[in-house]
Short mmCIF file of C-alpha atoms in Angstrom, two decimals:
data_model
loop_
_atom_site.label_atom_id
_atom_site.label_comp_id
_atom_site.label_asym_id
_atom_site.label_seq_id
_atom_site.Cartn_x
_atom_site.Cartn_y
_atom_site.Cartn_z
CA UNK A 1 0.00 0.00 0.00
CA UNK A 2 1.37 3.02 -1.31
CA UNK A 3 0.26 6.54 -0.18
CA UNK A 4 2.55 9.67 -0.82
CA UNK A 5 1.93 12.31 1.49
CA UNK A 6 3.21 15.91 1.83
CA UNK A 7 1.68 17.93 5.01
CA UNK A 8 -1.19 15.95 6.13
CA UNK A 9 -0.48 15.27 9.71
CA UNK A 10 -4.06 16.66 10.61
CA UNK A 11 -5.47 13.19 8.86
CA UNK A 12 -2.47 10.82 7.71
CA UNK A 13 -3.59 8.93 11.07
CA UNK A 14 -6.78 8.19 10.19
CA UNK A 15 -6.03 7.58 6.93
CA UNK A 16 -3.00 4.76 8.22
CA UNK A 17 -6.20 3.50 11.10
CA UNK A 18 -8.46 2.70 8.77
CA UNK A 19 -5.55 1.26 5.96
CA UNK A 20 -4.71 -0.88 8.94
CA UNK A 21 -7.71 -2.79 9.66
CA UNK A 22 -7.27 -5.05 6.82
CA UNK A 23 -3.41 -6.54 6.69
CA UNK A 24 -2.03 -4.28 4.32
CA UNK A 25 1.25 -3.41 4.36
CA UNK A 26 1.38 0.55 4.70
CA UNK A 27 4.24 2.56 2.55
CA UNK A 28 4.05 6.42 3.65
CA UNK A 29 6.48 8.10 0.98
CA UNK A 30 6.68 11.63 2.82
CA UNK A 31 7.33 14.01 0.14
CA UNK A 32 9.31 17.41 1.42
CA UNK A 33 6.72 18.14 4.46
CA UNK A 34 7.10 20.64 6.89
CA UNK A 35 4.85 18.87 9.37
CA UNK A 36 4.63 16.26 11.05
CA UNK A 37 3.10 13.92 9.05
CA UNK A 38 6.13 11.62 9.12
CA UNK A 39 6.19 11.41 12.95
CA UNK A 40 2.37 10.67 13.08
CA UNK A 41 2.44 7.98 10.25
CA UNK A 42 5.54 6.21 11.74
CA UNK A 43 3.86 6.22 15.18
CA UNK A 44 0.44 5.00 13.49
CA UNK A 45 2.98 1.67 12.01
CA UNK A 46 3.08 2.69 8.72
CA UNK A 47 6.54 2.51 7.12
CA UNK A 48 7.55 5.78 6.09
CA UNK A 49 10.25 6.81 3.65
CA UNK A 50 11.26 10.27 3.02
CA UNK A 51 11.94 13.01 0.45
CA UNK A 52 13.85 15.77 2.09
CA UNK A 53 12.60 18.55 -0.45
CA UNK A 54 8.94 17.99 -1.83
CA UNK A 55 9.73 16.71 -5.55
CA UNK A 56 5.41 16.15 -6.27
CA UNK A 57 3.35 13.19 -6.37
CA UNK A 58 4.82 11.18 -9.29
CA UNK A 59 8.14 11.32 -7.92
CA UNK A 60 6.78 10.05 -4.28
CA UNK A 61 4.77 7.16 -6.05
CA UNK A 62 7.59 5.92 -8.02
CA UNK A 63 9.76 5.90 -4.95
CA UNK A 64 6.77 3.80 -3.02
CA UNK A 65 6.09 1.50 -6.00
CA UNK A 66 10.14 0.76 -6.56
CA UNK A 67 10.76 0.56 -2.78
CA UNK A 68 7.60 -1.78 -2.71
CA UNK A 69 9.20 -4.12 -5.90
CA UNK A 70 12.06 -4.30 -3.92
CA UNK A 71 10.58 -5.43 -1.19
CA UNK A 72 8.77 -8.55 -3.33
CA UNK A 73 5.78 -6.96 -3.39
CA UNK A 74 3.13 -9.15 -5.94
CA UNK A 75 0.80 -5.93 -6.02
CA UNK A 76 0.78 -2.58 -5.39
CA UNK A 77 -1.72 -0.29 -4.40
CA UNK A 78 -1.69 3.77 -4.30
CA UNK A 79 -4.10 5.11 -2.01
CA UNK A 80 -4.09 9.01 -1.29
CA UNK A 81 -3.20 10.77 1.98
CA UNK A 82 -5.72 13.36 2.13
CA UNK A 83 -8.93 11.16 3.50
CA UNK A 84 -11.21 11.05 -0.08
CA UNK A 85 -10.53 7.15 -0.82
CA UNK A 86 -12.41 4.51 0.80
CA UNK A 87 -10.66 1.43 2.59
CA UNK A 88 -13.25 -0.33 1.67
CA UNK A 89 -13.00 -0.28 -2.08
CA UNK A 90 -9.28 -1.85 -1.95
CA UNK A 91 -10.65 -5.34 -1.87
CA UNK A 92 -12.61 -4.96 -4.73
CA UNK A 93 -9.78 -3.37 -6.85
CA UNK A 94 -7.43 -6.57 -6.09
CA UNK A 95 -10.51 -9.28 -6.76
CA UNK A 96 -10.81 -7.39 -10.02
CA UNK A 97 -7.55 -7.71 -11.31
CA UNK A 98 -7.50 -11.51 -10.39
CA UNK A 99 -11.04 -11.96 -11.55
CA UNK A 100 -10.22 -10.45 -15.14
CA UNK A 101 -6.87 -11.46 -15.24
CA UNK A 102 -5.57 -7.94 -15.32
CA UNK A 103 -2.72 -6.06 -14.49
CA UNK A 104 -3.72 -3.42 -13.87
CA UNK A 105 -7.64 -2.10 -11.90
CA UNK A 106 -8.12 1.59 -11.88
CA UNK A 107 -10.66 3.05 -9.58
CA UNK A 108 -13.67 5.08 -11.46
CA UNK A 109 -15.30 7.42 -9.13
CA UNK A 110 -17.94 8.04 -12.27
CA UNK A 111 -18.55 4.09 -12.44
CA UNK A 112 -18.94 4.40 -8.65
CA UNK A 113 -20.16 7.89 -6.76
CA UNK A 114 -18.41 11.26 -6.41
CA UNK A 115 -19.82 12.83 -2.86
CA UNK A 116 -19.85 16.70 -2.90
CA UNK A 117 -17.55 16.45 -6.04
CA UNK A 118 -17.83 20.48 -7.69
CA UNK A 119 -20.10 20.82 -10.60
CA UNK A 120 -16.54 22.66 -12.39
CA UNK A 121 -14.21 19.75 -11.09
CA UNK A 122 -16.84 17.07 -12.59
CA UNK A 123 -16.77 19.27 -15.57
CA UNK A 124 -13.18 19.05 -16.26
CA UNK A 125 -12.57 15.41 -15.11
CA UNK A 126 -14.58 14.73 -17.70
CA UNK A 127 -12.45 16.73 -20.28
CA UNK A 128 -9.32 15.40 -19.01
CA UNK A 129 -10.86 11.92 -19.42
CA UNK A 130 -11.76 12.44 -22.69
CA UNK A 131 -8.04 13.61 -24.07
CA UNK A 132 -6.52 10.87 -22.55
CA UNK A 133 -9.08 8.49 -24.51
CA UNK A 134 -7.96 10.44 -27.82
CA UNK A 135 -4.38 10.23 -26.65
CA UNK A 136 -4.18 6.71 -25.37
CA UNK A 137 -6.61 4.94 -26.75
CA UNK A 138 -8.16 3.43 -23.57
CA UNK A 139 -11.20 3.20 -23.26
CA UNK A 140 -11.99 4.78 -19.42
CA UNK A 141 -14.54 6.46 -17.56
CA UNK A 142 -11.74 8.21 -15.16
CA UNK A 143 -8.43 9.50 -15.85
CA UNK A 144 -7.17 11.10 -12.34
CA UNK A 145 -8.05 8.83 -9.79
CA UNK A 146 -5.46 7.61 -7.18
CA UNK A 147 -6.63 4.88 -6.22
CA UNK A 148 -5.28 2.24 -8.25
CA UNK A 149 -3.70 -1.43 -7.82
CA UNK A 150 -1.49 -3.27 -10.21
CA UNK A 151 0.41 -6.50 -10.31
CA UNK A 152 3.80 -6.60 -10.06
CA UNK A 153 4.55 -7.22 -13.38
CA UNK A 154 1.84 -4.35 -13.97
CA UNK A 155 4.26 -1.91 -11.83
CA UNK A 156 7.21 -2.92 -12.98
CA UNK A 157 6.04 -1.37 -16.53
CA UNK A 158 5.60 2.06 -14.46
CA UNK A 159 8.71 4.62 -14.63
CA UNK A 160 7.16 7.80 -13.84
CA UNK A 161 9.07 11.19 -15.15
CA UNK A 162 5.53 13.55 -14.74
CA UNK A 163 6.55 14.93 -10.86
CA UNK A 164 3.93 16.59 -10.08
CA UNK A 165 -0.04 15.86 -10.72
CA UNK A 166 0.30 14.71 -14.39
CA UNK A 167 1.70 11.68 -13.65
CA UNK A 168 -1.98 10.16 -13.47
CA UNK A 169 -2.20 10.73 -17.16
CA UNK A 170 1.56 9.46 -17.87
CA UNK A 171 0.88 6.18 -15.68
CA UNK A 172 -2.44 5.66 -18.11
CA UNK A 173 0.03 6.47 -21.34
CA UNK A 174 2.52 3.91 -19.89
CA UNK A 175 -0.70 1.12 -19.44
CA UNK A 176 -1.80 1.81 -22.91
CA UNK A 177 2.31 1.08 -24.22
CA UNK A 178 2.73 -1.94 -22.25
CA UNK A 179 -0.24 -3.76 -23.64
CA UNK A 180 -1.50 -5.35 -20.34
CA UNK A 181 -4.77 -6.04 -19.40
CA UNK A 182 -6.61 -3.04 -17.27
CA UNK A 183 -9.91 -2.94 -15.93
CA UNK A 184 -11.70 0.43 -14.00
CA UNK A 185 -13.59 -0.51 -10.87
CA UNK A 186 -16.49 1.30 -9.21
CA UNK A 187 -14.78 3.36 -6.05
CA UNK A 188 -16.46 6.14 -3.47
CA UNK A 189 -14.59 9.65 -3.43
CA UNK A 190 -15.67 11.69 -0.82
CA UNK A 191 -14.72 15.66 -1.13
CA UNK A 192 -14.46 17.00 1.77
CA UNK A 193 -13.46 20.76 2.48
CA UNK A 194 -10.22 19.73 3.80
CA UNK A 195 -9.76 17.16 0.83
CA UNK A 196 -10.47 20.09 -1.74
CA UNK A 197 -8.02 22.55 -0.12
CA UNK A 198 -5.46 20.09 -0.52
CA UNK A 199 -6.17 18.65 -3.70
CA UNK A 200 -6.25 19.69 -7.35
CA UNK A 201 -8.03 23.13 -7.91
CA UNK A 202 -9.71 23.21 -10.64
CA UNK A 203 -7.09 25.76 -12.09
CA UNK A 204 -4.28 22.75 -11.77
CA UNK A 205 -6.20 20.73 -13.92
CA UNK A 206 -6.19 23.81 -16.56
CA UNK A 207 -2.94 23.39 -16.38
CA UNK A 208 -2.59 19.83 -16.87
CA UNK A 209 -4.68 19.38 -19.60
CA UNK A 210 -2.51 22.56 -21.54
CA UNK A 211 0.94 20.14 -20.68
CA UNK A 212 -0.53 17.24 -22.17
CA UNK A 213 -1.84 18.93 -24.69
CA UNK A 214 1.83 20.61 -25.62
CA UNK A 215 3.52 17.58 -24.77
CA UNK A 216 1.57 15.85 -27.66
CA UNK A 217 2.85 18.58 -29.93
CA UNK A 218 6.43 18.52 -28.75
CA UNK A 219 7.43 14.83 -27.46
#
């Protein structure tokens, strides 16, 4: 269980209580905080390694799912810090990939429910869903959702460059090159107004669907 984290010792314990009623075991990648959410998380029993300057998201999920790998891990699961993912739907993300004989099942909060999600956010998930369709070729309902669990074979395909939050679209490019079998599951997010202060505003995704965009241009 992977979940990068940068300043969220007012819920990383919560987040690591509930994680740890089922035996999962807990990889805090603590990216550059100036908190303590490192503290809290090691003193919850989560394993916690650190970035001593924040380098974004991508950059603390590669250094989860490589230190995970190294660790013999047969899958991997990315779960975010800031309370909006629901233990609950983990289970049903592994039974999926062994069910379809995937590599790869990506939580759909549109397959599944979006509580309090902002009419402009819905708006342009559902952009940024549809340009990585046209760019990928996969055919999914939800394009930045971190909840997520792969084999290992499935994560050893993943070398993330995209630091900060467009690495959700570069893992999906990387899925569509590798050829494996994915499958999207039905997950809960909750927004809360914690969860939306810490999360992508809907300026951020602007500017992530104007990086992709150039990046197609430019490669």
């Amino acid at each position: 269980m992977i979940v990068p984290a940068c300043n969220e010792a007012r819920v990383i314990a919560g987040v690591i209580s509930e994680l740890r009623r089922d035996p999962h075991r807990i990889v805090v990648v603590d990216d550059g905080s100036s908190d303590a959410t490192a503290e809290v998380a090691a003193e919850c029993g989560a394993l916690v390694l650190r970035h001593p300057i924040n380098l974004g998201q991508g950059a603390a999920l590669q250094t989860g799912i490589e230190f995970a790998l190294s660790r013999g891990a047969e899958f991997v699961v990315t779960f975010d810090a800031d309370g909006q993912h629901r233990t609950a739907d983990i289970a049903g993300l592994i039974d999926a990939l062994e069910a379809h004989r995937a590599d790869f099942a990506l939580g759909s909060r549109f397959l599944g429910s979006a509580v309090n999600m902002p009419a402009l956010r819905r708006m342009l998930l559902r952009a940024a869903t549809l340009f990585t369709r046209l760019t990928t070729g996969l055919a999914l309902t939800d394009s930045h959702n971190g909840l997520r669990a792969m084999t290992r074979r499935g994560a050893l395909r993943i070398r993330l460059r995209q630091n900060r939050m467009a690495h959700a679209s570069e893992i999906l490019g990387q899925i569509a090159v590798s050829g494996l079998n994915f499958v999207e599951v039905p997950v809960t997010i909750e927004y809360s107004r914690y969860s939306l202060g810490k999360g992508q505003r809907s300026g951020d995704l602007l500017i992530i669907l104007l990086d992709l965009f150039a990046r197609r241009l430019h490669p």
